[in-house]
Short mmCIF file of C-alpha atoms (C1' of nucleotides) in Angstrom, two decimals:
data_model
loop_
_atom_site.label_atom_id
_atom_site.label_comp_id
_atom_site.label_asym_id
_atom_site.label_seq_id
_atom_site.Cartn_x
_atom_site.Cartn_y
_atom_site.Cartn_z
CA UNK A 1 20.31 90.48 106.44
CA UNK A 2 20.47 87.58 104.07
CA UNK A 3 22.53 87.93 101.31
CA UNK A 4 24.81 90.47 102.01
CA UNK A 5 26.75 90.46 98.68
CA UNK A 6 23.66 90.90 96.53
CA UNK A 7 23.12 93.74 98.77
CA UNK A 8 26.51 95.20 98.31
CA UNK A 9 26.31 94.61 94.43
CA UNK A 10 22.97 96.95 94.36
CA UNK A 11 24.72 99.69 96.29
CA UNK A 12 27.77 99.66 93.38
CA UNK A 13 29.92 98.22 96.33
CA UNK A 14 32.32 95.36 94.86
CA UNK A 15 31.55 92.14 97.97
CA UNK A 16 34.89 91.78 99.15
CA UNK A 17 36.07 89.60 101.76
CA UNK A 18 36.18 93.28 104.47
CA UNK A 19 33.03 94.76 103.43
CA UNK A 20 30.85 91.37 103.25
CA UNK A 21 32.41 91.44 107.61
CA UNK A 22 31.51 95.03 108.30
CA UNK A 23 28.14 94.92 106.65
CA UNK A 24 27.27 91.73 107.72
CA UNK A 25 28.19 93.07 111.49
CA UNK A 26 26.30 96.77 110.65
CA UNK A 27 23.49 95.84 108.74
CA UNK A 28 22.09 92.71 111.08
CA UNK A 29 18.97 94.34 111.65
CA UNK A 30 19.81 96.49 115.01
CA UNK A 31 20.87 99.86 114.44
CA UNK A 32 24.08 101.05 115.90
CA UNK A 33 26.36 104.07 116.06
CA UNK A 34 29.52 103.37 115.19
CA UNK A 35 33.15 105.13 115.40
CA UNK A 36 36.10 104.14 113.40
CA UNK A 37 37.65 102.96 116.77
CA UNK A 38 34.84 100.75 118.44
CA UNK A 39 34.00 98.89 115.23
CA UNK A 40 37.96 98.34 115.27
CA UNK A 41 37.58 97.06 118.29
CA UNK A 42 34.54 94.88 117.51
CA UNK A 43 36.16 93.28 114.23
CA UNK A 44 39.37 92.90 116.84
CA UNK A 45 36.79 90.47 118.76
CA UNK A 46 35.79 88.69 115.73
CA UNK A 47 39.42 88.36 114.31
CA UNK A 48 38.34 89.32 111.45
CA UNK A 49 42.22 90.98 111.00
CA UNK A 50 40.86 93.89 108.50
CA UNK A 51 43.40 97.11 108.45
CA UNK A 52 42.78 100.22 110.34
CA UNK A 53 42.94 102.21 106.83
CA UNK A 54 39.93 100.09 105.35
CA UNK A 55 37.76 100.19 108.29
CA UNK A 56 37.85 103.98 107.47
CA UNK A 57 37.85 103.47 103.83
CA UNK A 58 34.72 101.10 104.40
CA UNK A 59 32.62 103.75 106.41
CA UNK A 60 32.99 105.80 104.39
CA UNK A 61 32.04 103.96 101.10
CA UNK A 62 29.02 102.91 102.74
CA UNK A 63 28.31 106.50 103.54
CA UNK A 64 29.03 107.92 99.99
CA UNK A 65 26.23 105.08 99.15
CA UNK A 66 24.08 106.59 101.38
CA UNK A 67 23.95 103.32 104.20
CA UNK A 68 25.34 104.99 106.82
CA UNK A 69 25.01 108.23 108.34
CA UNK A 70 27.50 110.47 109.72
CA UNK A 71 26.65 112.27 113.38
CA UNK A 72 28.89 115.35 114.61
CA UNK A 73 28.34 115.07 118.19
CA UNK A 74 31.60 115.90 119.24
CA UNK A 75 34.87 117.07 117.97
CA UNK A 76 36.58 113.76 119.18
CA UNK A 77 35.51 111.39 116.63
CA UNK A 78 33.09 110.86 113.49
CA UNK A 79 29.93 108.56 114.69
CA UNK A 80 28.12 106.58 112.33
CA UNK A 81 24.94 105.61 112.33
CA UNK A 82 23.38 102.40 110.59
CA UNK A 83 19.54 104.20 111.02
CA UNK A 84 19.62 106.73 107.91
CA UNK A 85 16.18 107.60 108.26
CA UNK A 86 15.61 111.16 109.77
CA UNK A 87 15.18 110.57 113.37
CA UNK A 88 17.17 112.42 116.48
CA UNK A 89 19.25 111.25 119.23
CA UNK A 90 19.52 111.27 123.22
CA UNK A 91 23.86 111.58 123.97
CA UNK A 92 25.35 110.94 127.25
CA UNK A 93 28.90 112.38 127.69
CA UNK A 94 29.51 110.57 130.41
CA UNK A 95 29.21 107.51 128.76
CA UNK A 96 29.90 108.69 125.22
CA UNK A 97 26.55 106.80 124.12
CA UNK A 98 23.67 107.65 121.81
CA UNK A 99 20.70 106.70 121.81
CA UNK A 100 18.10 106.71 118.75
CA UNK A 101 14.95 109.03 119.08
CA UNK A 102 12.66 107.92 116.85
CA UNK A 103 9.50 108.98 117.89
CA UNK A 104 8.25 112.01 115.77
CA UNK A 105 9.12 115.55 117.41
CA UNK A 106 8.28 118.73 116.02
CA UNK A 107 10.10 121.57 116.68
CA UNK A 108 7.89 124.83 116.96
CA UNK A 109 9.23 128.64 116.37
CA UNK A 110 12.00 128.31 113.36
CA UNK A 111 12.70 131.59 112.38
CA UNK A 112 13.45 132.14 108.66
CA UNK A 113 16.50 131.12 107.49
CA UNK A 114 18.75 133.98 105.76
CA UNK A 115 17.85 135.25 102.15
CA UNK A 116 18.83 132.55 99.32
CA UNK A 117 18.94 129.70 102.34
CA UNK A 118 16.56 126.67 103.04
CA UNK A 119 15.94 124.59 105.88
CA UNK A 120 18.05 121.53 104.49
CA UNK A 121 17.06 119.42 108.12
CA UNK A 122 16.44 119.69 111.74
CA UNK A 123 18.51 117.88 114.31
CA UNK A 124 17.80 117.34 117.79
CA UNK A 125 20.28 116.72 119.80
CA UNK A 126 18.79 115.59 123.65
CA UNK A 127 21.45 116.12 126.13
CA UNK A 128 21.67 113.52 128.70
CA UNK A 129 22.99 113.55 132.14
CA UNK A 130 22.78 111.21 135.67
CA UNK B 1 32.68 146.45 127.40
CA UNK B 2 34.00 149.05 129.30
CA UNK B 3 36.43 147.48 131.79
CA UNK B 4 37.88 144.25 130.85
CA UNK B 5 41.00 144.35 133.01
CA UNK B 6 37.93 143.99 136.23
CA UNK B 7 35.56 141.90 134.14
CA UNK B 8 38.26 139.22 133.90
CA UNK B 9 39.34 139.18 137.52
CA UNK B 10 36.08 139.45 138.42
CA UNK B 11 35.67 135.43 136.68
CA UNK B 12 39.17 135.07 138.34
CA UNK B 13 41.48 135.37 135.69
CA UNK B 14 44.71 137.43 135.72
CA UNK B 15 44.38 139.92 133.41
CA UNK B 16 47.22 139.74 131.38
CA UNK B 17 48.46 141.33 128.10
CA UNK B 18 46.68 138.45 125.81
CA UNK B 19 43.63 137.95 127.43
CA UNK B 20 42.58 141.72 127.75
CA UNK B 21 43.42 141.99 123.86
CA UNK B 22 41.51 138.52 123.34
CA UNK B 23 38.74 139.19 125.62
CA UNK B 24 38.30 142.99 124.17
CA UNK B 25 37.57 141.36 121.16
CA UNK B 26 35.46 138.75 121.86
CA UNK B 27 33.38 140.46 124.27
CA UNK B 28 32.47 143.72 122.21
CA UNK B 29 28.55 143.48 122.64
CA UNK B 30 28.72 141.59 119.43
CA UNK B 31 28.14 137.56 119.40
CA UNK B 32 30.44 135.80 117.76
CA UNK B 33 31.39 131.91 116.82
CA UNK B 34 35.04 131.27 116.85
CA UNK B 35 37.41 128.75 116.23
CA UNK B 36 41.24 128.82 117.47
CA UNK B 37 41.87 129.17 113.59
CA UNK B 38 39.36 132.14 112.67
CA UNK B 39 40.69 133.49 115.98
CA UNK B 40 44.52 133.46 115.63
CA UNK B 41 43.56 135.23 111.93
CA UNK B 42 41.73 137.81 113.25
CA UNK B 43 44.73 138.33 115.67
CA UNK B 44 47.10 138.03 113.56
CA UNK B 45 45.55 141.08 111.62
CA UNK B 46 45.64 142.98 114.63
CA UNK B 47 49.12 142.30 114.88
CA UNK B 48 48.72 141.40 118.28
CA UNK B 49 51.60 138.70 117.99
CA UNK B 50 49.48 136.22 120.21
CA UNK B 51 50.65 131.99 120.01
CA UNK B 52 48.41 129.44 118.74
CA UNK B 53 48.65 127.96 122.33
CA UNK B 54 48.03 130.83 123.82
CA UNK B 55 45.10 131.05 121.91
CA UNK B 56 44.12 127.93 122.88
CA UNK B 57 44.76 128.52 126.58
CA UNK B 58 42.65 131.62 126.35
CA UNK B 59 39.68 129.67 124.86
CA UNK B 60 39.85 127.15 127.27
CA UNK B 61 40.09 129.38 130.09
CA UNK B 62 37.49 131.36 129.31
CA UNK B 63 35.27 128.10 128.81
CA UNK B 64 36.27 126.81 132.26
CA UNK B 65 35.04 129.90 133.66
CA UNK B 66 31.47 129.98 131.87
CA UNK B 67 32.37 133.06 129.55
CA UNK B 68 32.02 131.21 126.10
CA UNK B 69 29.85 127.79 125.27
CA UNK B 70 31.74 125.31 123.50
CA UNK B 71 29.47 123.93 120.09
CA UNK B 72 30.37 120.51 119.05
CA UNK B 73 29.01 121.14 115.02
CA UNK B 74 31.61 119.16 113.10
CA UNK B 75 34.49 116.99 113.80
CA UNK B 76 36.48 119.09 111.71
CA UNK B 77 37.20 122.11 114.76
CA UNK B 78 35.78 122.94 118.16
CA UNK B 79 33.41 126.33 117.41
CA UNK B 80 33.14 128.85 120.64
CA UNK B 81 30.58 131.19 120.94
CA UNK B 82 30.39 134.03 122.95
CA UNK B 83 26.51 133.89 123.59
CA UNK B 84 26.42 131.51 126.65
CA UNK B 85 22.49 132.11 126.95
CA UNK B 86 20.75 128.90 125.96
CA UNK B 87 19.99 128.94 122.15
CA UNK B 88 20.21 127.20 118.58
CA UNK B 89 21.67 127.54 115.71
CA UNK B 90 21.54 127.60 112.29
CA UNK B 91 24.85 125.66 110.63
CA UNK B 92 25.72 126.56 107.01
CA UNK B 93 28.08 123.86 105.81
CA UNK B 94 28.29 125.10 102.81
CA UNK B 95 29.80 128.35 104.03
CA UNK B 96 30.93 126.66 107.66
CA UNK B 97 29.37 129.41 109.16
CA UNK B 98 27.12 129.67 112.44
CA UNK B 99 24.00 131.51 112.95
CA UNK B 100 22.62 132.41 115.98
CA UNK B 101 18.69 131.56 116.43
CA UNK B 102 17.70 133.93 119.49
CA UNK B 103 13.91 133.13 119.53
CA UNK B 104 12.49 130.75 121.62
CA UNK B 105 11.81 127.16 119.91
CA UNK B 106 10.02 124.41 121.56
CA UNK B 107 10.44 120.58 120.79
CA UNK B 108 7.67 119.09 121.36
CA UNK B 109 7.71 114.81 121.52
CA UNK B 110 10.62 114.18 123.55
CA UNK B 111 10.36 110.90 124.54
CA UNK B 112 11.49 109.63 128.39
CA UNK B 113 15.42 109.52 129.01
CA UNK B 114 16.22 106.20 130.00
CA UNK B 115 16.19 105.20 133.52
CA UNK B 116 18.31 106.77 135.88
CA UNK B 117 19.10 110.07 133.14
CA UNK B 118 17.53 113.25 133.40
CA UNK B 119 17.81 115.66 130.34
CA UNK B 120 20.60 118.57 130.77
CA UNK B 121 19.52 120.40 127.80
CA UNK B 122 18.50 119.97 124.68
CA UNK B 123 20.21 121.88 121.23
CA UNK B 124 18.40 121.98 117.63
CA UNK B 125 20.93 122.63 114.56
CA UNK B 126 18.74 124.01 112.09
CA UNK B 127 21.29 122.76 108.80
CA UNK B 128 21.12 124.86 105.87
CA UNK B 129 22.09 124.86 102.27
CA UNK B 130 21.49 126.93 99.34
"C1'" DA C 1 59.32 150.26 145.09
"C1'" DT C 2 61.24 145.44 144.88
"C1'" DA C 3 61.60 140.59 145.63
"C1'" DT C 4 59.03 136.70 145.50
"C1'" DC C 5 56.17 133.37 143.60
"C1'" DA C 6 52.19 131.49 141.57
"C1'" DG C 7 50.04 131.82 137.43
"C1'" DT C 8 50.98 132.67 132.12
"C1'" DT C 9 52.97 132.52 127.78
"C1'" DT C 10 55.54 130.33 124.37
"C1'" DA C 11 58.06 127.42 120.81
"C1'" DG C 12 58.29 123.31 119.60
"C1'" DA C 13 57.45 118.45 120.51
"C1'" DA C 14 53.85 115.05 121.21
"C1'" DT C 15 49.34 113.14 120.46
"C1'" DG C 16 45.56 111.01 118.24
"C1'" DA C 17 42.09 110.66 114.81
"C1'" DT C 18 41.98 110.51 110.13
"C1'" DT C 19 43.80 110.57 105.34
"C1'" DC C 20 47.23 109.56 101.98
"C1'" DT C 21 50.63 106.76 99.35
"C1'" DA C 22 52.08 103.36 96.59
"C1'" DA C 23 52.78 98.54 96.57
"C1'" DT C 24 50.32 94.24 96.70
"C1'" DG C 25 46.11 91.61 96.29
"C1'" DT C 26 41.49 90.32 94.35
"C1'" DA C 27 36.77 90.53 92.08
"C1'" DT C 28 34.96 91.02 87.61
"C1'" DT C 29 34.75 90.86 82.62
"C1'" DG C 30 35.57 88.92 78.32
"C1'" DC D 1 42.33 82.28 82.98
"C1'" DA D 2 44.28 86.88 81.58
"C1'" DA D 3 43.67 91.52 81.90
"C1'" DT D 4 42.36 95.33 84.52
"C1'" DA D 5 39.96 98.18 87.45
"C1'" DC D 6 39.03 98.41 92.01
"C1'" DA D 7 40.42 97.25 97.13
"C1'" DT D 8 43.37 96.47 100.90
"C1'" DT D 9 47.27 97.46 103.55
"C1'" DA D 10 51.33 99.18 106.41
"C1'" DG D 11 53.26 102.90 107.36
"C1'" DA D 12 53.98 107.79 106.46
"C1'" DA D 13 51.73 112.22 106.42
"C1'" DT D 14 48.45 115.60 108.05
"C1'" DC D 15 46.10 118.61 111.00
"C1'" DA D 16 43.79 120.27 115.05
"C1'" DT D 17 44.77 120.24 119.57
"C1'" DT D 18 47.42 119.35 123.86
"C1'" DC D 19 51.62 118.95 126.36
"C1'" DT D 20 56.27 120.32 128.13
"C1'" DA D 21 59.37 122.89 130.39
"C1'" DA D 22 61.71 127.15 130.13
"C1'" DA D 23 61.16 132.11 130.19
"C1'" DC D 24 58.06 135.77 131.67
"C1'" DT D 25 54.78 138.71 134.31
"C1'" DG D 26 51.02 140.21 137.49
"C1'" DA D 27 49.97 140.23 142.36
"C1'" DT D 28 51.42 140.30 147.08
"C1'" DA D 29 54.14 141.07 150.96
"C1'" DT D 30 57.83 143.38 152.62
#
DNA sequence: ATATCAGTTTAGAATGATTCTAATGTATTG
DNA sequence: CAATACATTAGAATCATTCTAAACTGATAT
């Protein structure tokens, strides 16, 4: 991504010193899922010295502005996920990975949701294992 | 369910004071999605005078031994459910409540696992609102 | 029955991810 | 460049869950 302030700017997110790191890092063009604790780890790498308590306070600014996704995929930690379009996921356990699905699949057979309910979105969640 | 004292040592576990009161409920011919939270209240009402780690220890144990399915929905709490058949849900956030979806659904799409993976099973979350 | 002992329960401490607090720093605006 | 609204930060707080180690109880052998 080029300019990566500009692009902050038009998501009402002030280009500070942290976020112009973490976006540059997230937004590069390959999409990644993300915990609070590897992309800790990955700034770590960089030395890019940026507090615990604004890597969370980062993800989740970008996620109010609608750039990141969150993924419950297990009760552990919160996953993040730099491809918001709708898509579905492959998750090893063993290795604690995901993997992107973004082929189209189409689930058949969806009952109707209760009374005064709609479908709000389908996830797929492939489980992977050996 | 009829004899609970045999049905538990019959998935070896001792059954003791706690777990026949816990398992009696749970295992009433009714499905249910429970958290150690929603549990303890419900226990609590009974006055059955049970300890959050207790509680805990039950869940677990009954998990280890294939009697409840664990359902990883949010990050917020670990959801049990006491129909271990394969199935999907419906997820309410709104209302953080679980609906069973009994009918058979078929995905249809799935791309190939990546080498050396084979898929264990695959779950759809059907997310409501409104 | 009763003693024995492995398996259970428990209160309270520990853990670990996340959020909060409130003090300090910085981007923006005029 | 001064004012101020917004951000960052270290460390404390929170909250679900797990751990600890002491007290208890169901099963088994006598």
């Amino acid at each position: 991504m080029k300019d990566i302030k500009h692009f902050l700017r038009q998501n009402s997110l002030r280009p500070t010193k942290q976020r112009v790191i973490i976006a540059n890092y997230l937004f590069d063009g390959v999409n990644k899922h993300v915990t609070a604790e590897t992309l800790s780890n990955k700034l770590l790498k960089m030395k890019a010295g940026i507090s615990l308590a604004t890597i969370y306070n980062t993800l989740h600014d970008f996620y109010e502005k609608g750039l990141l996704k969150k993924l419950m995929i297990n009760s552990e930690r919160i996953y993040f996920d730099t491809n918001t379009e709708h898509h579905h996921h492959f998750y090893s356990k063993k290795d604690q990975k995901l993997i992107d699905i973004n082929v189209d699949m189409k689930v058949n057979g969806i009952p109707k949701p209760p009374k005064n309910k709609k479908i709000n979105k389908i996830e797929v969640l492939v489980h992977l294992d050996n």
